Amino acid sequence: MRKPMEAAMKPTRLKRILYPASFFAVLLAIIYKADTANYNFAFHVVGMIPYGDKIAHAILYGIMAYLLNYGLNGKRWFRIEIGMLLVMSFAFVEEVSQLYFPSRTFDWFDIAADVVGVILATVIYRILKKNEKA
């Protein structure tokens, strides 16, 4: 039988769905603003930072991977987290879609930044999950 404190600390199913879904909505809003060339202050600040675009890619897709791995409770397919695979696939499709928007440019380095962010976030997720079990 579980102790009451352990039950209170376990994330609810709603949180596991709500966190990644909410962040995905934010990510879609950022992509929409970029696709429509509707840049705001944040875009300009990121543009002023050296390699800011690549850093933003790594951070945003890394957060998405972490939250999706969390939401899926670390489920794996052939020893690779499903959340990681889904985010990498989405990032690749989104980057390729930029070929069809005049305000955007396809960049292999953006994909590389996405991959770095997703892998780092997945490694962090694995470490935290392992420590949680210990």
XYZ file of N, CA, C and O in Angstrom:
536
model
N 0.836 -1.174 0.000
C 0.000 0.000 0.000
C 0.886 1.244 0.000
O 1.873 1.317 0.707
N 0.501 2.227 -0.819
C 1.274 3.453 -0.939
C 1.050 4.364 0.252
O -0.045 4.443 0.791
N 2.094 5.065 0.604
C 1.981 6.062 1.647
C 1.271 7.284 1.073
O 1.412 7.582 -0.115
N 0.524 8.045 1.879
C -0.180 9.220 1.365
C 0.752 10.241 0.716
O 0.402 10.842 -0.281
N 1.949 10.429 1.238
C 2.879 11.405 0.675
C 3.338 10.980 -0.714
O 3.444 11.798 -1.612
N 3.595 9.684 -0.911
C 4.006 9.189 -2.224
C 2.905 9.415 -3.248
O 3.175 9.790 -4.379
N 1.672 9.198 -2.852
C 0.549 9.389 -3.766
C 0.419 10.854 -4.150
O 0.117 11.185 -5.297
N 0.655 11.745 -3.211
C 0.542 13.173 -3.497
C 1.657 13.645 -4.418
O 1.477 14.585 -5.185
N 2.813 13.007 -4.368
C 3.943 13.425 -5.185
C 3.888 12.881 -6.609
O 4.545 13.406 -7.487
N 3.115 11.846 -6.842
C 3.006 11.273 -8.184
C 2.252 12.250 -9.082
O 1.211 12.772 -8.710
N 2.784 12.512 -10.299
C 2.074 13.412 -11.200
C 0.782 12.776 -11.700
O 0.730 11.578 -11.962
N -0.227 13.582 -11.806
C -1.498 13.070 -12.296
C -1.423 12.905 -13.805
O -0.576 13.484 -14.478
N -2.329 12.110 -14.321
C -2.385 11.885 -15.775
C -2.655 13.194 -16.505
O -2.105 13.448 -17.572
N -3.456 14.071 -15.899
C -3.773 15.354 -16.515
C -2.504 16.196 -16.694
O -2.297 16.794 -17.748
N -1.637 16.218 -15.673
C -0.383 16.973 -15.784
C 0.492 16.390 -16.886
O 1.143 17.125 -17.616
N 0.525 15.090 -16.993
C 1.354 14.443 -18.011
C 0.883 14.785 -19.425
O 1.676 14.777 -20.357
N -0.380 15.084 -19.565
C -0.922 15.469 -20.873
C -0.851 16.987 -21.054
O -0.480 17.486 -22.109
N -1.186 17.710 -19.998
C -1.298 19.162 -20.076
C 0.040 19.852 -20.318
O 0.124 20.776 -21.128
N 1.099 19.427 -19.655
C 2.399 20.084 -19.810
C 2.911 20.034 -21.244
O 3.218 21.075 -21.829
N 3.033 18.841 -21.845
C 3.541 18.840 -23.230
C 2.572 19.491 -24.217
O 3.000 20.163 -25.152
N 1.274 19.322 -24.005
C 0.293 19.915 -24.925
C 0.356 21.444 -24.874
O 0.303 22.114 -25.913
N 0.491 21.991 -23.682
C 0.580 23.449 -23.531
C 1.838 23.992 -24.195
O 1.796 24.992 -24.912
N 2.954 23.332 -23.974
C 4.193 23.806 -24.577
C 4.154 23.646 -26.088
O 4.668 24.495 -26.824
N 3.537 22.584 -26.580
C 3.411 22.387 -28.022
C 2.604 23.525 -28.634
O 2.934 24.015 -29.719
N 1.561 23.990 -27.932
C 0.769 25.122 -28.410
C 1.638 26.381 -28.495
O 1.546 27.146 -29.468
N 2.491 26.597 -27.505
C 3.405 27.737 -27.528
C 4.380 27.604 -28.706
O 4.619 28.571 -29.438
N 4.903 26.419 -28.900
C 5.829 26.170 -30.004
C 5.157 26.429 -31.355
O 5.742 27.050 -32.240
N 3.915 25.983 -31.498
C 3.173 26.237 -32.734
C 2.943 27.733 -32.957
O 3.016 28.210 -34.094
N 2.682 28.467 -31.888
C 2.488 29.915 -32.005
C 3.784 30.590 -32.475
O 3.747 31.490 -33.325
N 4.909 30.152 -31.952
C 6.205 30.710 -32.367
C 6.455 30.400 -33.836
O 6.875 31.277 -34.608
N 6.184 29.171 -34.241
C 6.370 28.781 -35.644
C 5.455 29.587 -36.557
O 5.871 30.071 -37.613
N 4.205 29.782 -36.142
C 3.257 30.561 -36.942
C 3.755 31.998 -37.118
O 3.732 32.537 -38.216
N 4.216 32.606 -36.025
C 4.718 33.985 -36.106
C 5.915 34.066 -37.051
O 6.043 35.014 -37.824
N 6.797 33.081 -36.986
C 7.968 33.078 -37.869
C 7.555 32.844 -39.324
O 8.078 33.504 -40.231
N 6.612 31.929 -39.551
C 6.172 31.626 -40.918
C 5.475 32.815 -41.570
O 5.555 32.995 -42.780
N 4.798 33.616 -40.783
C 4.075 34.770 -41.325
C 4.899 36.052 -41.244
O 4.385 37.123 -41.545
N 6.180 35.932 -40.852
C 7.089 37.073 -40.707
C 6.527 38.114 -39.739
O 6.763 39.295 -39.869
N 5.781 37.659 -38.758
C 5.183 38.533 -37.747
C 6.099 38.530 -36.520
O 5.777 37.975 -35.485
N 7.266 39.149 -36.673
C 8.276 39.107 -35.622
C 7.936 40.068 -34.495
O 7.452 41.163 -34.727
N 8.198 39.630 -33.289
C 7.978 40.486 -32.133
C 9.314 40.767 -31.450
O 10.377 40.415 -31.954
N 9.259 41.367 -30.295
C 10.459 41.749 -29.552
C 11.368 40.548 -29.298
O 12.589 40.651 -29.432
N 10.801 39.404 -28.944
C 11.600 38.212 -28.634
C 12.418 37.773 -29.845
O 13.590 37.389 -29.704
N 11.849 37.828 -31.029
C 12.577 37.448 -32.238
C 13.781 38.378 -32.453
O 14.852 37.937 -32.843
N 13.572 39.666 -32.201
C 14.655 40.625 -32.389
C 15.769 40.427 -31.360
O 16.949 40.540 -31.680
N 15.398 40.121 -30.121
C 16.392 39.869 -29.079
C 17.208 38.623 -29.434
O 18.437 38.632 -29.351
N 16.525 37.563 -29.832
C 17.225 36.332 -30.222
C 18.153 36.609 -31.398
O 19.271 36.090 -31.456
N 17.721 37.445 -32.328
C 18.541 37.786 -33.486
C 19.784 38.577 -33.133
O 20.777 38.560 -33.870
N 19.773 39.287 -32.013
C 20.928 40.086 -31.595
C 21.992 39.240 -30.882
O 23.140 39.662 -30.765
N 21.625 38.078 -30.406
C 22.554 37.200 -29.694
C 23.317 36.356 -30.716
O 22.688 35.768 -31.609
N 24.635 36.271 -30.596
C 25.374 35.401 -31.525
C 24.863 33.954 -31.425
O 24.759 33.409 -30.333
N 24.536 33.390 -32.554
C 23.969 32.038 -32.653
C 22.665 31.904 -31.847
O 22.295 30.806 -31.448
N 21.996 33.009 -31.630
C 20.752 33.009 -30.849
C 19.684 32.106 -31.445
O 18.953 31.434 -30.713
N 19.616 32.083 -32.768
C 18.629 31.220 -33.438
C 18.898 29.754 -33.124
O 17.977 28.994 -32.824
N 20.165 29.362 -33.177
C 20.514 27.955 -32.907
C 20.271 27.611 -31.439
O 19.766 26.537 -31.112
N 20.626 28.531 -30.549
C 20.393 28.322 -29.114
C 18.900 28.181 -28.851
O 18.473 27.294 -28.103
N 18.095 29.043 -29.480
C 16.641 28.980 -29.305
C 16.090 27.652 -29.809
O 15.224 27.045 -29.168
N 16.584 27.194 -30.951
C 16.152 25.894 -31.479
C 16.443 24.789 -30.471
O 15.572 23.964 -30.170
N 17.676 24.751 -29.968
C 18.063 23.700 -29.029
C 17.215 23.752 -27.762
O 16.732 22.720 -27.280
N 16.990 24.944 -27.245
C 16.214 25.079 -26.003
C 14.749 24.706 -26.221
O 14.179 23.911 -25.457
N 14.129 25.266 -27.249
C 12.694 25.011 -27.475
C 12.405 23.539 -27.763
O 11.507 22.946 -27.163
N 13.171 22.952 -28.671
C 12.916 21.547 -28.992
C 13.374 20.627 -27.865
O 12.796 19.558 -27.672
N 14.376 21.049 -27.116
C 14.794 20.280 -25.944
C 13.699 20.249 -24.882
O 13.380 19.193 -24.323
N 13.108 21.401 -24.608
C 12.002 21.451 -23.633
C 10.842 20.585 -24.108
O 10.252 19.838 -23.327
N 10.536 20.689 -25.398
C 9.433 19.888 -25.931
C 9.718 18.399 -25.772
O 8.838 17.622 -25.386
N 10.943 17.978 -26.044
C 11.307 16.563 -25.902
C 11.206 16.125 -24.448
O 10.679 15.052 -24.151
N 11.718 16.952 -23.545
C 11.656 16.606 -22.119
C 10.206 16.444 -21.674
O 9.845 15.452 -21.030
N 9.368 17.407 -22.028
C 7.962 17.352 -21.599
C 7.217 16.178 -22.234
O 6.373 15.558 -21.595
N 7.528 15.882 -23.483
C 6.857 14.751 -24.131
C 7.332 13.430 -23.542
O 6.524 12.521 -23.325
N 8.617 13.320 -23.243
C 9.107 12.114 -22.564
C 8.433 11.968 -21.205
O 8.044 10.875 -20.801
N 8.297 13.083 -20.503
C 7.600 13.095 -19.211
C 6.137 12.676 -19.390
O 5.624 11.840 -18.649
N 5.488 13.247 -20.392
C 4.079 12.934 -20.637
C 3.852 11.480 -21.001
O 2.839 10.883 -20.633
N 4.796 10.907 -21.712
C 4.694 9.501 -22.110
C 5.338 8.567 -21.088
O 5.441 7.365 -21.316
N 5.785 9.143 -19.975
C 6.393 8.393 -18.880
C 7.612 7.585 -19.355
O 7.845 6.470 -18.915
N 8.358 8.177 -20.290
C 9.593 7.539 -20.747
C 9.398 6.291 -21.590
O 10.327 5.494 -21.721
N 8.223 6.119 -22.184
C 8.003 4.929 -23.016
C 8.999 4.920 -24.162
O 9.324 5.945 -24.741
N 9.446 3.712 -24.469
C 10.484 3.560 -25.490
C 10.038 2.663 -26.627
O 9.176 1.820 -26.466
N 10.699 2.870 -27.746
C 10.553 2.019 -28.924
C 11.972 1.678 -29.335
O 12.742 2.570 -29.691
N 12.338 0.426 -29.235
C 13.703 -0.021 -29.514
C 14.732 0.792 -28.726
O 15.684 1.308 -29.284
N 14.512 0.937 -27.444
C 15.419 1.600 -26.497
C 15.574 3.090 -26.716
O 16.488 3.710 -26.186
N 14.732 3.699 -27.534
C 14.763 5.147 -27.759
C 13.410 5.703 -27.318
O 12.364 5.175 -27.699
N 13.444 6.765 -26.531
C 12.203 7.359 -26.048
C 11.328 7.796 -27.218
O 11.804 8.426 -28.171
N 10.049 7.477 -27.127
C 9.101 7.839 -28.182
C 8.989 9.359 -28.287
O 8.892 9.905 -29.381
N 9.021 10.039 -27.143
C 8.970 11.502 -27.158
C 10.113 12.095 -27.961
O 9.930 13.043 -28.727
N 11.283 11.531 -27.810
C 12.460 11.992 -28.550
C 12.245 11.807 -30.055
O 12.511 12.715 -30.848
N 11.763 10.644 -30.440
C 11.523 10.369 -31.863
C 10.462 11.297 -32.451
O 10.623 11.804 -33.565
N 9.399 11.528 -31.694
C 8.326 12.398 -32.183
C 8.803 13.836 -32.368
O 8.504 14.473 -33.385
N 9.541 14.337 -31.397
C 10.014 15.727 -31.492
C 11.037 15.874 -32.613
O 10.996 16.850 -33.369
N 11.921 14.914 -32.760
C 12.902 14.987 -33.853
C 12.199 14.950 -35.216
O 12.573 15.689 -36.130
N 11.190 14.106 -35.330
C 10.436 14.031 -36.586
C 9.723 15.352 -36.863
O 9.762 15.863 -37.987
N 9.080 15.904 -35.839
C 8.388 17.181 -35.998
C 9.366 18.286 -36.378
O 9.086 19.087 -37.274
N 10.514 18.336 -35.724
C 11.511 19.367 -36.005
C 11.996 19.275 -37.449
O 12.133 20.297 -38.129
N 12.229 18.064 -37.921
C 12.690 17.884 -39.299
C 11.622 18.327 -40.294
O 11.909 19.070 -41.237
N 10.385 17.906 -40.070
C 9.285 18.287 -40.976
C 9.091 19.805 -40.957
O 8.902 20.439 -42.003
N 9.170 20.408 -39.782
C 8.994 21.854 -39.677
C 10.098 22.589 -40.410
O 9.851 23.579 -41.098
N 11.319 22.108 -40.295
C 12.435 22.764 -40.979
C 12.298 22.622 -42.495
O 12.512 23.584 -43.231
N 11.919 21.448 -42.968
C 11.729 21.243 -44.414
C 10.570 22.105 -44.928
O 10.627 22.631 -46.036
N 9.552 22.302 -44.111
C 8.410 23.129 -44.535
C 8.831 24.568 -44.806
O 8.146 25.288 -45.548
N 9.961 24.985 -44.249
C 10.422 26.358 -44.457
C 10.829 26.623 -45.907
O 10.915 27.776 -46.331
N 11.036 25.559 -46.663
C 11.343 25.721 -48.086
C 10.176 26.367 -48.834
O 10.371 26.933 -49.914
N 8.975 26.288 -48.265
C 7.773 26.774 -48.932
C 7.292 28.123 -48.404
O 6.225 28.589 -48.803
N 8.057 28.743 -47.518
C 7.693 30.051 -46.979
C 8.755 31.067 -47.375
O 9.931 30.896 -47.035
N 8.349 32.130 -48.051
C 9.345 33.118 -48.490
C 10.044 33.823 -47.323
O 11.181 34.278 -47.470
N 9.407 33.887 -46.171
C 10.002 34.572 -45.020
C 10.955 33.676 -44.232
O 11.575 34.130 -43.275
N 11.074 32.411 -44.631
C 11.900 31.456 -43.871
C 12.989 30.880 -44.756
O 12.895 30.916 -45.982
N 14.011 30.314 -44.134
C 15.085 29.656 -44.881
C 15.402 28.317 -44.228
O 15.532 28.223 -43.005
N 15.511 27.308 -45.057
C 15.896 25.977 -44.593
C 17.364 26.023 -44.186
O 18.192 26.617 -44.865
N 17.688 25.386 -43.044
C 19.062 25.429 -42.547
C 19.394 24.112 -41.847
O 18.751 23.748 -40.858
N 20.404 23.419 -42.354
C 20.820 22.154 -41.743
C 21.322 22.368 -40.316
O 21.204 21.499 -39.463
N 21.890 23.542 -40.059
C 22.387 23.826 -38.706
C 21.243 23.983 -37.702
O 21.419 23.702 -36.521
N 20.080 24.431 -38.177
C 18.896 24.466 -37.300
C 18.503 23.044 -36.903
O 18.175 22.778 -35.744
N 18.542 22.132 -37.868
C 18.218 20.733 -37.572
C 19.239 20.167 -36.586
O 18.877 19.466 -35.635
N 20.507 20.490 -36.791
C 21.550 20.022 -35.869
C 21.302 20.562 -34.459
O 21.438 19.830 -33.468
N 20.924 21.828 -34.356
C 20.623 22.420 -33.042
C 19.424 21.734 -32.404
O 19.415 21.477 -31.191
N 18.411 21.423 -33.220
C 17.238 20.703 -32.711
C 17.650 19.348 -32.138
O 17.233 18.969 -31.042
N 18.479 18.630 -32.887
C 18.930 17.300 -32.464
C 19.728 17.387 -31.165
O 19.511 16.600 -30.237
N 20.623 18.359 -31.078
C 21.416 18.539 -29.852
C 20.493 18.806 -28.666
O 20.642 18.195 -27.597
N 19.543 19.706 -28.833
C 18.615 20.021 -27.751
C 17.784 18.830 -27.326
O 17.603 18.568 -26.130
N 17.296 18.076 -28.296
C 16.459 16.907 -28.005
C 17.272 15.824 -27.291
O 16.812 15.233 -26.308
N 18.476 15.574 -27.757
C 19.313 14.549 -27.126
C 19.687 14.950 -25.703
O 19.584 14.141 -24.771
N 20.113 16.199 -25.507
C 20.461 16.662 -24.155
C 19.269 16.566 -23.203
O 19.407 16.118 -22.059
N 18.105 16.990 -23.675
C 16.914 16.935 -22.833
C 16.540 15.499 -22.494
O 16.115 15.212 -21.367
N 16.714 14.591 -23.433
C 16.399 13.184 -23.191
C 17.382 12.574 -22.198
O 16.984 11.804 -21.319
N 18.642 12.940 -22.317
C 19.641 12.455 -21.354
C 19.306 12.978 -19.954
O 19.343 12.227 -18.975
N 18.957 14.245 -19.855
C 18.561 14.820 -18.560
C 17.332 14.103 -18.018
O 17.270 13.769 -16.832
N 16.361 13.842 -18.895
C 15.155 13.126 -18.464
C 15.518 11.752 -17.911
O 15.026 11.339 -16.860
N 16.382 11.024 -18.627
C 16.783 9.686 -18.171
C 17.474 9.739 -16.815
O 17.220 8.913 -15.942
N 18.371 10.707 -16.631
C 19.089 10.836 -15.361
C 18.120 11.138 -14.222
O 18.191 10.503 -13.160
N 17.219 12.083 -14.445
C 16.261 12.442 -13.390
C 15.309 11.277 -13.076
O 14.978 11.053 -11.914
N 14.899 10.569 -14.110
C 14.008 9.436 -13.900
C 14.733 8.314 -13.130
O 14.160 7.690 -12.250
N 16.000 8.094 -13.467
C 16.798 7.088 -12.769
C 16.972 7.475 -11.298
O 16.850 6.618 -10.408
N 17.256 8.735 -11.033
C 17.411 9.197 -9.654
C 16.103 9.162 -8.875
O 16.102 8.975 -7.671
N 14.994 9.343 -9.579
C 13.672 9.294 -8.948
C 13.392 7.879 -8.426
O 12.786 7.704 -7.376
N 13.834 6.881 -9.178
C 13.600 5.488 -8.797
C 14.491 5.066 -7.626
O 14.137 4.184 -6.865
N 15.671 5.681 -7.537
C 16.647 5.292 -6.503
C 16.201 5.690 -5.111
O 15.351 6.391 -4.820
